[in-house]
XYZ file of C-alpha atoms in Angstrom:
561
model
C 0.000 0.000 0.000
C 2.931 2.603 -0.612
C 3.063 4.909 -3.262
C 4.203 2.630 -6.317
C 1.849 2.809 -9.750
C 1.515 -0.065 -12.117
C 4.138 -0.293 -14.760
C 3.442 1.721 -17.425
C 5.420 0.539 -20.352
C 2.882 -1.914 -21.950
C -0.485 0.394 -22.144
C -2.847 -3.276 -22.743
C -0.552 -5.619 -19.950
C -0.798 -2.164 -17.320
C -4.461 -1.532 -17.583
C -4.952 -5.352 -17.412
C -3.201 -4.864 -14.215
C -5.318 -2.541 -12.960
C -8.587 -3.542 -13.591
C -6.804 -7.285 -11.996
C -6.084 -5.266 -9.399
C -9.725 -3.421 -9.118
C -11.364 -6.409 -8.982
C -9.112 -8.152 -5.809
C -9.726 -5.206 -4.528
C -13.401 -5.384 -4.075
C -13.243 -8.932 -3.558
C -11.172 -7.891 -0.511
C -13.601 -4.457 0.655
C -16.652 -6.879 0.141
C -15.037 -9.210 3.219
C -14.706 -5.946 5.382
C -17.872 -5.096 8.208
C -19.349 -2.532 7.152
C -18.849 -0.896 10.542
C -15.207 -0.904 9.558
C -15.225 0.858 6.163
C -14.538 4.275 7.970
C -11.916 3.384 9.692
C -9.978 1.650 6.995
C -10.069 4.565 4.590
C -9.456 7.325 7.159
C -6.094 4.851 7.587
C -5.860 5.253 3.619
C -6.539 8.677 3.172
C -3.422 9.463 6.544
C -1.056 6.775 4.335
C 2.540 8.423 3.800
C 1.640 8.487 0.303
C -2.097 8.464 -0.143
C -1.941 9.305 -4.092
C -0.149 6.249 -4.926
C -1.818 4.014 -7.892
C -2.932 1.372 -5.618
C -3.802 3.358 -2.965
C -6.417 5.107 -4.779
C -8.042 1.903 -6.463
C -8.272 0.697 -2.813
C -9.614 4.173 -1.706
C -12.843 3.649 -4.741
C -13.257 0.160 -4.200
C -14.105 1.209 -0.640
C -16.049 4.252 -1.474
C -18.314 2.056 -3.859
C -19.004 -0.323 -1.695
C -20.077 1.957 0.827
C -22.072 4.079 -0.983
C -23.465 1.099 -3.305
C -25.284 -0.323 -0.554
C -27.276 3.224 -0.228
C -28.452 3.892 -3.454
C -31.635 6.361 -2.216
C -28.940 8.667 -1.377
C -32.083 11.668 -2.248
C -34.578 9.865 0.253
C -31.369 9.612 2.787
C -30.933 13.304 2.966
C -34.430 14.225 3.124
C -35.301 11.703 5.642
C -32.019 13.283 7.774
C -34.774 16.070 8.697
C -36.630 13.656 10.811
C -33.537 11.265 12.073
C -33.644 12.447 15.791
C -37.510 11.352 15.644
C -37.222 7.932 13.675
C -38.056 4.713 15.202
C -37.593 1.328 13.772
C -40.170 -0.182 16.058
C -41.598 -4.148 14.777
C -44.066 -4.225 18.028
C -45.891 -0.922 17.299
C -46.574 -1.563 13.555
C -49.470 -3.344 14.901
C -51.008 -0.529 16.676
C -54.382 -0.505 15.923
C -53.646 3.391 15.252
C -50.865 6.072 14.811
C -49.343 6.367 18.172
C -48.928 10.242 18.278
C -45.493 11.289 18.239
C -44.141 8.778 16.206
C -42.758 8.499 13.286
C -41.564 5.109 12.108
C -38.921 4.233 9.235
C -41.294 2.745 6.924
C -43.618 5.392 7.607
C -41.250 8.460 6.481
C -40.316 6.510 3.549
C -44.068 5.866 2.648
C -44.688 9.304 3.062
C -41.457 10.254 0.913
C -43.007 7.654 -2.104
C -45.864 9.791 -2.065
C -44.031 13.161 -1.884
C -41.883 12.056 -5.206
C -44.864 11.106 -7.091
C -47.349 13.957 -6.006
C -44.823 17.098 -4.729
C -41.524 17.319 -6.077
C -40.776 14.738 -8.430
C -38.820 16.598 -11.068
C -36.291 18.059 -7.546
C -36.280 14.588 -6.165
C -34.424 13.239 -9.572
C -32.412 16.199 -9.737
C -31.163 15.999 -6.487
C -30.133 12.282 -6.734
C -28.429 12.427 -10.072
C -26.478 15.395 -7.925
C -26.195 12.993 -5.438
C -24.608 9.836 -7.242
C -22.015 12.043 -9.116
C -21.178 14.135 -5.650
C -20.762 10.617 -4.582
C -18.517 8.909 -6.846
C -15.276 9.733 -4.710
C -16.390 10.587 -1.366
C -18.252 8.411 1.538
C -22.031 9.178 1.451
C -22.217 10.388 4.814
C -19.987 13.354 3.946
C -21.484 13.953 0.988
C -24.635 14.645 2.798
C -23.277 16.790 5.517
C -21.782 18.956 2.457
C -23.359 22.131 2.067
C -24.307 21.264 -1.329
C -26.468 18.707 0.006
C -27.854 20.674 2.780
C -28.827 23.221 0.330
C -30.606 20.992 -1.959
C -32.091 19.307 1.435
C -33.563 23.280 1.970
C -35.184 23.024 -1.325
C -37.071 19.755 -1.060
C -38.274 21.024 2.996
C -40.030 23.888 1.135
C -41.338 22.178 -1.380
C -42.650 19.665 1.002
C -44.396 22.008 3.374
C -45.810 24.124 1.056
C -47.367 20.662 -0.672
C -48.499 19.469 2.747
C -50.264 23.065 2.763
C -52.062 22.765 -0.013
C -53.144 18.765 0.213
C -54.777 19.631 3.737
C -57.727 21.474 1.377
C -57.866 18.891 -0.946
C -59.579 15.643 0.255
C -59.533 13.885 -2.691
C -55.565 14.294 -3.213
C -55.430 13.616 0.187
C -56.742 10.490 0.107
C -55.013 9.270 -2.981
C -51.808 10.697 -1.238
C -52.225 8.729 2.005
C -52.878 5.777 -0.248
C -49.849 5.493 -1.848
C -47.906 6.233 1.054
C -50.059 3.453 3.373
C -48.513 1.087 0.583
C -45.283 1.553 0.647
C -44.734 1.811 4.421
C -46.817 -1.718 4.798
C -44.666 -3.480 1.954
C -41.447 -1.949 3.751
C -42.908 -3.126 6.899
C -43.547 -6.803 5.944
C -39.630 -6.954 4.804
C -38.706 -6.243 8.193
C -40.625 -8.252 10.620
C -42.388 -11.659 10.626
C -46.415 -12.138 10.870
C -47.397 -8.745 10.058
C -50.971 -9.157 9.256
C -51.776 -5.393 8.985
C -49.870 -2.023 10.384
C -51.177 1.237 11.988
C -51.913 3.542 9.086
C -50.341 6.851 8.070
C -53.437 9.249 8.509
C -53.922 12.796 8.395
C -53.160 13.478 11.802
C -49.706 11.398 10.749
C -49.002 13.899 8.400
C -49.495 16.968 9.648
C -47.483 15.964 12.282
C -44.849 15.442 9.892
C -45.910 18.692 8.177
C -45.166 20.632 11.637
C -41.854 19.111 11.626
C -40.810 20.555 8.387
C -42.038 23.584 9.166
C -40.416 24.059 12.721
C -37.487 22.159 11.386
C -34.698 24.607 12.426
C -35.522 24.828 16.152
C -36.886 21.472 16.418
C -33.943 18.857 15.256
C -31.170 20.314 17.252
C -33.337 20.540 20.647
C -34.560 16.881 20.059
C -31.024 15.770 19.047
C -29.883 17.598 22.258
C -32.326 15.657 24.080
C -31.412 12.480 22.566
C -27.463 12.799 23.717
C -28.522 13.834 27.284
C -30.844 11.193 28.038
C -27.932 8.965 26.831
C -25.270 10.352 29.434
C -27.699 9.780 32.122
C -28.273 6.194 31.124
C -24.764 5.429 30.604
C -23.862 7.424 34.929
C -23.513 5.402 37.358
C -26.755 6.562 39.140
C -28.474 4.505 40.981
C -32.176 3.658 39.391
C -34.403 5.763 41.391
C -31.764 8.319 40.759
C -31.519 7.753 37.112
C -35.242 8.115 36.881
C -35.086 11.440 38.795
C -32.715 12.378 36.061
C -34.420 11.553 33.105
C -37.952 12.976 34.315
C -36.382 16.287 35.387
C -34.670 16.425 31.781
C -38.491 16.078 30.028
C -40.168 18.812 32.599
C -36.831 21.279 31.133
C -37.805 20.163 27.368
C -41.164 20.695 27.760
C -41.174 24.256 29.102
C -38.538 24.755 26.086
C -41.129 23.246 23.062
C -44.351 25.483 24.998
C -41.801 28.768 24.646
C -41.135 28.333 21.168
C -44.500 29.924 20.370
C -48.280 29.067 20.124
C -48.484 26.063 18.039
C -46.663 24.285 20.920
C -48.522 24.927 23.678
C -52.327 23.579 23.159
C -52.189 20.597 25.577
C -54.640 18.926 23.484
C -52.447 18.295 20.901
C -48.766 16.122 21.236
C -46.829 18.980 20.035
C -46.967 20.608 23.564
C -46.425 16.998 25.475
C -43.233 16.156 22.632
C -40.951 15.647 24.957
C -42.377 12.871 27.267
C -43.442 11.431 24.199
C -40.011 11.254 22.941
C -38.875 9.733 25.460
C -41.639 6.538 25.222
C -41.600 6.256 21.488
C -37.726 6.422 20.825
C -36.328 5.710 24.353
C -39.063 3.464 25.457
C -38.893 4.610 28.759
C -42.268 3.437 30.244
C -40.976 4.210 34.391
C -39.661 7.930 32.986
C -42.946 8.465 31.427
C -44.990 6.880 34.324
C -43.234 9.583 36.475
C -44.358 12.550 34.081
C -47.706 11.028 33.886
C -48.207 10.925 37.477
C -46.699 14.273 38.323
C -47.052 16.311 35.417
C -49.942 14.928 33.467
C -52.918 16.829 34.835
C -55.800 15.536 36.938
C -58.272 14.656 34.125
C -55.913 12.945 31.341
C -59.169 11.190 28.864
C -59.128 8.816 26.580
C -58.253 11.522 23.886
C -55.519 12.768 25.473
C -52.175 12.561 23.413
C -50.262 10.579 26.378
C -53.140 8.209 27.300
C -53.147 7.625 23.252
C -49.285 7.106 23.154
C -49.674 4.437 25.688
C -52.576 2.159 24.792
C -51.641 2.193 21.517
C -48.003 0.948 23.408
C -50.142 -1.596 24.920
C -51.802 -2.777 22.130
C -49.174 -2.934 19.986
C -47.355 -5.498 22.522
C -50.777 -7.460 22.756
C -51.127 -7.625 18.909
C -47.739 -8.641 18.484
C -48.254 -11.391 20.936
C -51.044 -12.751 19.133
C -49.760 -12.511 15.761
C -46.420 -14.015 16.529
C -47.996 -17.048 18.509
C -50.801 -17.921 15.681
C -47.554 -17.371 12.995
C -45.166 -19.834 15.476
C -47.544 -22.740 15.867
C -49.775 -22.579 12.567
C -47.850 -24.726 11.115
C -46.775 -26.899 14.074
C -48.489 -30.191 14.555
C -46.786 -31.149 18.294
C -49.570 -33.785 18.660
C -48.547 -35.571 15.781
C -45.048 -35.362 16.190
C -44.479 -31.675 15.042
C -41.087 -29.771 16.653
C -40.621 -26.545 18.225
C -37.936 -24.754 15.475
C -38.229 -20.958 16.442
C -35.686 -18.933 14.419
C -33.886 -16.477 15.824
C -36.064 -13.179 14.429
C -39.238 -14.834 16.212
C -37.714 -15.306 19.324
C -36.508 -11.781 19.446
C -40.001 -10.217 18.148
C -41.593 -12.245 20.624
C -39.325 -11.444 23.282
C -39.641 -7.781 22.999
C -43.428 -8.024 22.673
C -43.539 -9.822 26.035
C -41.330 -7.329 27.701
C -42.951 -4.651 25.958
C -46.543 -5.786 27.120
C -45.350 -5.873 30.844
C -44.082 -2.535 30.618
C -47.052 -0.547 29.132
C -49.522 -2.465 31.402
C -47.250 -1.731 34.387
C -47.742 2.223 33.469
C -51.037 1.792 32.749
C -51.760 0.478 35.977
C -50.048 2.883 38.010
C -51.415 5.656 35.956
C -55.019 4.446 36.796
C -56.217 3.702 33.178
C -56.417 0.074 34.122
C -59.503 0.756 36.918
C -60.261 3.654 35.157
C -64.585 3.348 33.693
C -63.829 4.246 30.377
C -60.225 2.611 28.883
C -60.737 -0.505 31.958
C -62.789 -2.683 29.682
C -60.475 -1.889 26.516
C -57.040 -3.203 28.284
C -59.332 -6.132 30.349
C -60.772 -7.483 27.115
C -57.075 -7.511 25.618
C -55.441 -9.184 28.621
C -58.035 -11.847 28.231
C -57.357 -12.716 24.996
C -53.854 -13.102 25.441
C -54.550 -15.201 28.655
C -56.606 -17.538 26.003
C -53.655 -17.316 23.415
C -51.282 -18.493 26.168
C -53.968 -21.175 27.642
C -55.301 -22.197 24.386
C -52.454 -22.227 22.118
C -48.716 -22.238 23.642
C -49.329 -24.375 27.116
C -50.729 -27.291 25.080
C -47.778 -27.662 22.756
C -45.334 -27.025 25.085
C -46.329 -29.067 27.701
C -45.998 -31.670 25.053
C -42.787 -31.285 23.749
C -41.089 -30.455 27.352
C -42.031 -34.242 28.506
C -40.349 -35.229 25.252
C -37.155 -33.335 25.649
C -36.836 -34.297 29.591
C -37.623 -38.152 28.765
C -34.723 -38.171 26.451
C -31.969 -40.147 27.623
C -29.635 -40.915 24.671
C -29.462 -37.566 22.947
C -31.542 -34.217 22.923
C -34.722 -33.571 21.017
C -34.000 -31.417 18.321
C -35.628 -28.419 19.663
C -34.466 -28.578 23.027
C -32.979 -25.289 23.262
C -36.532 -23.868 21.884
C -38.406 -25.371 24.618
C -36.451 -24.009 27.468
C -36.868 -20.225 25.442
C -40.242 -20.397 25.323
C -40.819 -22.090 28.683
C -38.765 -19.470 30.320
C -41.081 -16.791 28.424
C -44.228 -18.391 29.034
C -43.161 -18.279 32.883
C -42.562 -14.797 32.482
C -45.456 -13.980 30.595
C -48.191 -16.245 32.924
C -46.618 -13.680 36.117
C -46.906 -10.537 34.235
C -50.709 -11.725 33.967
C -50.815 -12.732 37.358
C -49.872 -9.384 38.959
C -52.520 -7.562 36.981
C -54.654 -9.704 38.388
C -55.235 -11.935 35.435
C -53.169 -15.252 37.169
C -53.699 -18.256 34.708
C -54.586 -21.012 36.545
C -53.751 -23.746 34.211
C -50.229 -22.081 33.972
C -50.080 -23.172 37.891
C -51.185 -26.826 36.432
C -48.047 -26.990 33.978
C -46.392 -25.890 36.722
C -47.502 -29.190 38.952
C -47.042 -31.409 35.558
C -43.446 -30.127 34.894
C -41.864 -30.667 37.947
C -43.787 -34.249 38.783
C -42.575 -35.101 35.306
C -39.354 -33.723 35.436
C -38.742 -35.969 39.104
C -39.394 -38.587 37.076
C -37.069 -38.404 34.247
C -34.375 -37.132 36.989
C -34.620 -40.395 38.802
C -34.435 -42.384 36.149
C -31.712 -40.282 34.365
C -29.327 -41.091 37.765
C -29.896 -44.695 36.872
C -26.713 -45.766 34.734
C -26.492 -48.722 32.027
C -23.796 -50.732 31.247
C -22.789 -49.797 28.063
C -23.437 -45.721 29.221
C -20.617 -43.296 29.618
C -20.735 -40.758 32.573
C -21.025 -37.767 30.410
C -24.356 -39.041 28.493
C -25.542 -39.534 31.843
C -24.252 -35.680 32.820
C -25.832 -34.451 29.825
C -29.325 -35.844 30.544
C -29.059 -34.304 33.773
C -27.966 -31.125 32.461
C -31.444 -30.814 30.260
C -33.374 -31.425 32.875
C -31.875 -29.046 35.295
C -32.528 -26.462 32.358
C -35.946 -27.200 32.109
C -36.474 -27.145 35.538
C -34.597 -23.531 36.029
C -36.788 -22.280 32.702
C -39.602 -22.354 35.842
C -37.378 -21.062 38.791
C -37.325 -24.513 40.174
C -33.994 -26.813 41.204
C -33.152 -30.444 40.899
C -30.730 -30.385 44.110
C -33.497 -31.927 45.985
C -33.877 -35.120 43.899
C -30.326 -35.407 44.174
C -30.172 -38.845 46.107
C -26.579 -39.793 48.171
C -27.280 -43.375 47.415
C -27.737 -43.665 43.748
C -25.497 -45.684 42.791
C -25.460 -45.044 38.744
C -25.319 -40.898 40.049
C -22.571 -42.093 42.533
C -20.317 -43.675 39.364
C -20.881 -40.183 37.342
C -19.617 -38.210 39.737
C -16.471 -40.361 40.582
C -15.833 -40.398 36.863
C -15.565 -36.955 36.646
C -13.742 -36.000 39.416
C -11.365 -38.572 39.039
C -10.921 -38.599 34.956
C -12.720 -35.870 33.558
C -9.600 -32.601 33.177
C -11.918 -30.034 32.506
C -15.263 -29.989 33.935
C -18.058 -27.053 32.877
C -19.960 -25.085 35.889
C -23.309 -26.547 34.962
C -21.648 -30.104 35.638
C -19.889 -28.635 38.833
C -22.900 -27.760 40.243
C -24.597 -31.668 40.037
C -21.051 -32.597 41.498
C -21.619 -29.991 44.146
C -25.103 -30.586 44.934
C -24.223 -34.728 44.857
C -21.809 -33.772 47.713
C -23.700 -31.471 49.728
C -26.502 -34.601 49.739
C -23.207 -36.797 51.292
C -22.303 -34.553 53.520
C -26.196 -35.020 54.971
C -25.784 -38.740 54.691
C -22.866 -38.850 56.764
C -23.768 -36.615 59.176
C -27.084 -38.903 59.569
C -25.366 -42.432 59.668
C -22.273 -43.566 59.837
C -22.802 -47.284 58.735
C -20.831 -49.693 56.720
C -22.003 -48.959 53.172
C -20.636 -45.186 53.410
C -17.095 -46.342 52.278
C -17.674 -44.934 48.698
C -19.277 -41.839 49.654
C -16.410 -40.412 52.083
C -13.905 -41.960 48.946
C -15.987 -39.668 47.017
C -16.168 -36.836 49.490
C -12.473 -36.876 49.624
C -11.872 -36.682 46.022
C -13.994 -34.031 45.676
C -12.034 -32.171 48.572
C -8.403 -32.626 46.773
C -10.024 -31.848 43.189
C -8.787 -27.968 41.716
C -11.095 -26.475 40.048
């Protein structure tokens, strides 16, 4: 990578070895995380001799690639009005409405579909063809920091509002506006998360949020971007939580009396302009306690149905509930566990449902201590939701896994295939049947898989202590490793079936402490809990037959860990 250019006495053989040299090149760049890309061409571009040949074919090939994977370059920079206020959130697609404050991804590109067709569609191309050429030799993101860009940016905000100006008298563009843009955010939206059935829709109160946001755009993105790097240094103190929480809730009071003195169109309380900043804080940093706080202390005493925060969270709540449901009909449509059917959860499902779970514990949590959960007129709403999920979780999941956790602890030889996916879900189905339970809503057959999992999993523990001839300690170890996971999915311990006078248990255990050289800390803790049941023994009776047992007791004494 110094300074040297390709031999330039044969014109054919040297640009043969260039374009040779291209194309290893990007063979080479295309290998390279894309998180890396920056810092391998600022170590280019501060080479001793940074205009050599080579250097600068290495310099493109990593400038292409970057910039080849962003080819809406004009939709990047108009979309870089909003960026403080984009969310990429899977759970609240499935709001049954637009949560207010919130502007998704998918949304803001719907909307910018729309704005190409119906606004500015002759700017739009001129401003990426300026784009692609301004990017030929420079990295995309300075490109769009130039102040080329952020002039041409200027341009298409103008255009934009005054468009959004005129559509808001024109219901018939309107709708065919809102149409096109409702497309293109739900076909973006089923290409990034599983079992999307339908999304919240962009409506008019949608856009003229977005409207305001073009319009205020110079005060608003640097105070929310401000906002966004404080609530960050807080997080990452060392504060203790009730601290932190202090923190954070005294930084949304500040930003709120800063929105309400920028002017008029901030202030009507009606409206989620004036209550932006608590908002902000639940749609982008999904802080449910933070907003609980603000609720509870800064709210007002008569927060309705209609009122922007009471909207932001239900439509929290029912996003998690809708995900929940969605994600548990897509999971075991297909999956005939009567019949033989396994649990194969990929590891986007698991995640979506994950998040919904915690997500639905959180929102219900706030609503509760808000008071919306007793409250006469949203009560019935979140009840009738909570129900329905208790039915999904009695009706759908606890059948099937009740089934294939008897299989996976019964198996002595080797693991059923989906063994991992059973403890997941059991673990989240525990989690989920006691976030029922403290809103009141405890499942009752969950307490019967309960009774069924640990009778069957003393069962398969006894039996898997019982050794074979032709069975070697560890396949005896590893059946009593999946059980003990299985068990802990539920918050319950095998230590207490853990019998001193097992003899099969007893010849596992002397295996490994006498023959095993490594031994893991799930196996350590059978050893340990084998020889914590001695200890009891011998302290009870000291008859003949304990000869093996203080053998063993000793060997586990001398045996470094």
């Amino acid at each position: 990578m110094n300074g040297t250019s390709f031999p330039a006495g044969d014109g054919a053989a040297a640009s043969q070895d260039r374009q040779a040299f291209r194309r290893q090149m990007d063979e080479v760049v295309a290998r390279i995380p894309m998180h890396a890309i920056r810092s391998v061409l600022e170590a280019v571009d501060g080479a001793a001799a940074p205009n050599g040949e080579r250097a600068r074919h290495l310099r493109d090939a990593l400038v292409d690639h970057f910039n080849r994977l962003r080819p809406m370059k004009a939709r990047r920079l108009f979309t870089g009005l909003f960026e403080p206020f984009l969310v990429d959130d899977h759970v609240l697609f499935r709001a049954p409405e637009v949560v207010p404050a919130l502007i998704q991804r998918v949304d803001m590109g719907g909307v910018w579909a729309a704005l190409t067709q119906y606004a500015f569609p002759g700017l739009a191309a001129e401003v990426q063809s300026s784009l692609d050429e301004m990017a030929r030799e420079e990295m995309l993101d300075a490109v769009l920091a130039s102040p080329a860009a952020l002039e041409m940016r200027e341009r298409m905000r103008r255009e934009a509002v005054d468009f959004l100006l005129r559509l808001a008298a024109d219901r018939g563009a309107t709708d065919r506006f809102l149409t096109l843009a409702n497309e293109e955010a739900l076909h973006d939206a089923r290409l990034r998360t599983l079992y999307l059935g339908r999304k919240a829709p962009i409506d008019g109160e949608l856009l003229g949020f977005i409207r305001t946001v073009l319009e205020h755009n110079a005060v608003l993105l640097p105070l929310f971007d401000r906002m966004r790097r404080e609530m960050a240094e807080i997080r990452q103190g060392s504060l203790p939580s009730a601290a932190e929480v202090d923190c954070q809730s005294a930084l949304m009071v500040g930003f709120v009396r800063r929105i309400r003195d920028l002017g008029l169109p901030f202030r009507d309380q009606s409206q989620p302009l004036a209550w932006f900043a608590p908002l902000y804080g639940l749609n982008v940093g999904r802080r449910y306690d933070v907003f609980l706080r603000h609720v509870r202390e800064h709210g007002g005493p008569a927060l309705r149905e209609s009122h922007p925060l009471l909207r932001a969270l239900l439509g929290h709540f029912h996003g998690a509930t809708a995900t929940i449901l969605d994600v548990v009909e897509g999971m075991f449509g297909d999956m005939d566990i009567r019949h033989g059917g396994v649990l194969l959860v990929n590891g986007a499902t698991r995640a979506l449902l994950a998040e919904a779970v915690d997500r639905f514990e959180q929102s219900l949590t706030a609503l509760t201590g808000t008071g919306f959960l007793a409250n006469r007129s949203t009560g019935p709403a979140i009840r009738a939701q909570l129900a329905e999920v208790g039915r999904a979780l009695t009706g759908t999941v606890m059948p099937a896994l009740a089934a294939r956790m008897q299989a996976a602890m019964v198996a002595r030889h080797t693991p059923v295939p989906d063994h991992d996916d059973v403890v997941w879900l059991l673990e989240l189905v525990w989690r989920w049947g006691r976030y029922l339970g403290n809103a009141g809503y405890a499942n009752p057959e969950l307490k019967s898989l309960r009774l069924f999992a640990v009778e069957t999993g003393r069962v398969a523990f006894v039996q898997a202590m019982k050794t074979e001839e032709h069975e070697k300690p560890h396949h005896r170890m590893a059946h009593l490793l999946r059980i003990r996971r299985l068990m802990a999915a539920i918050g319950e311990s095998v230590d207490a079936w853990i019998s001193p006078v097992s003899q099969g248990l007893h010849r596992v255990v002397h295996a490994y402490l006498d023959q095993v050289p490594a031994i893991a800390e799930e196996e350590w803790a059978v050893i340990d809990a084998f020889v914590a049941a001695i200890r009891r023994e011998l302290a009870r009776s000291r008859h003949w037959q304990s000869t093996d047992l203080v053998a063993t007791l000793r060997l586990h004494e001398t045996r470094a860990r």
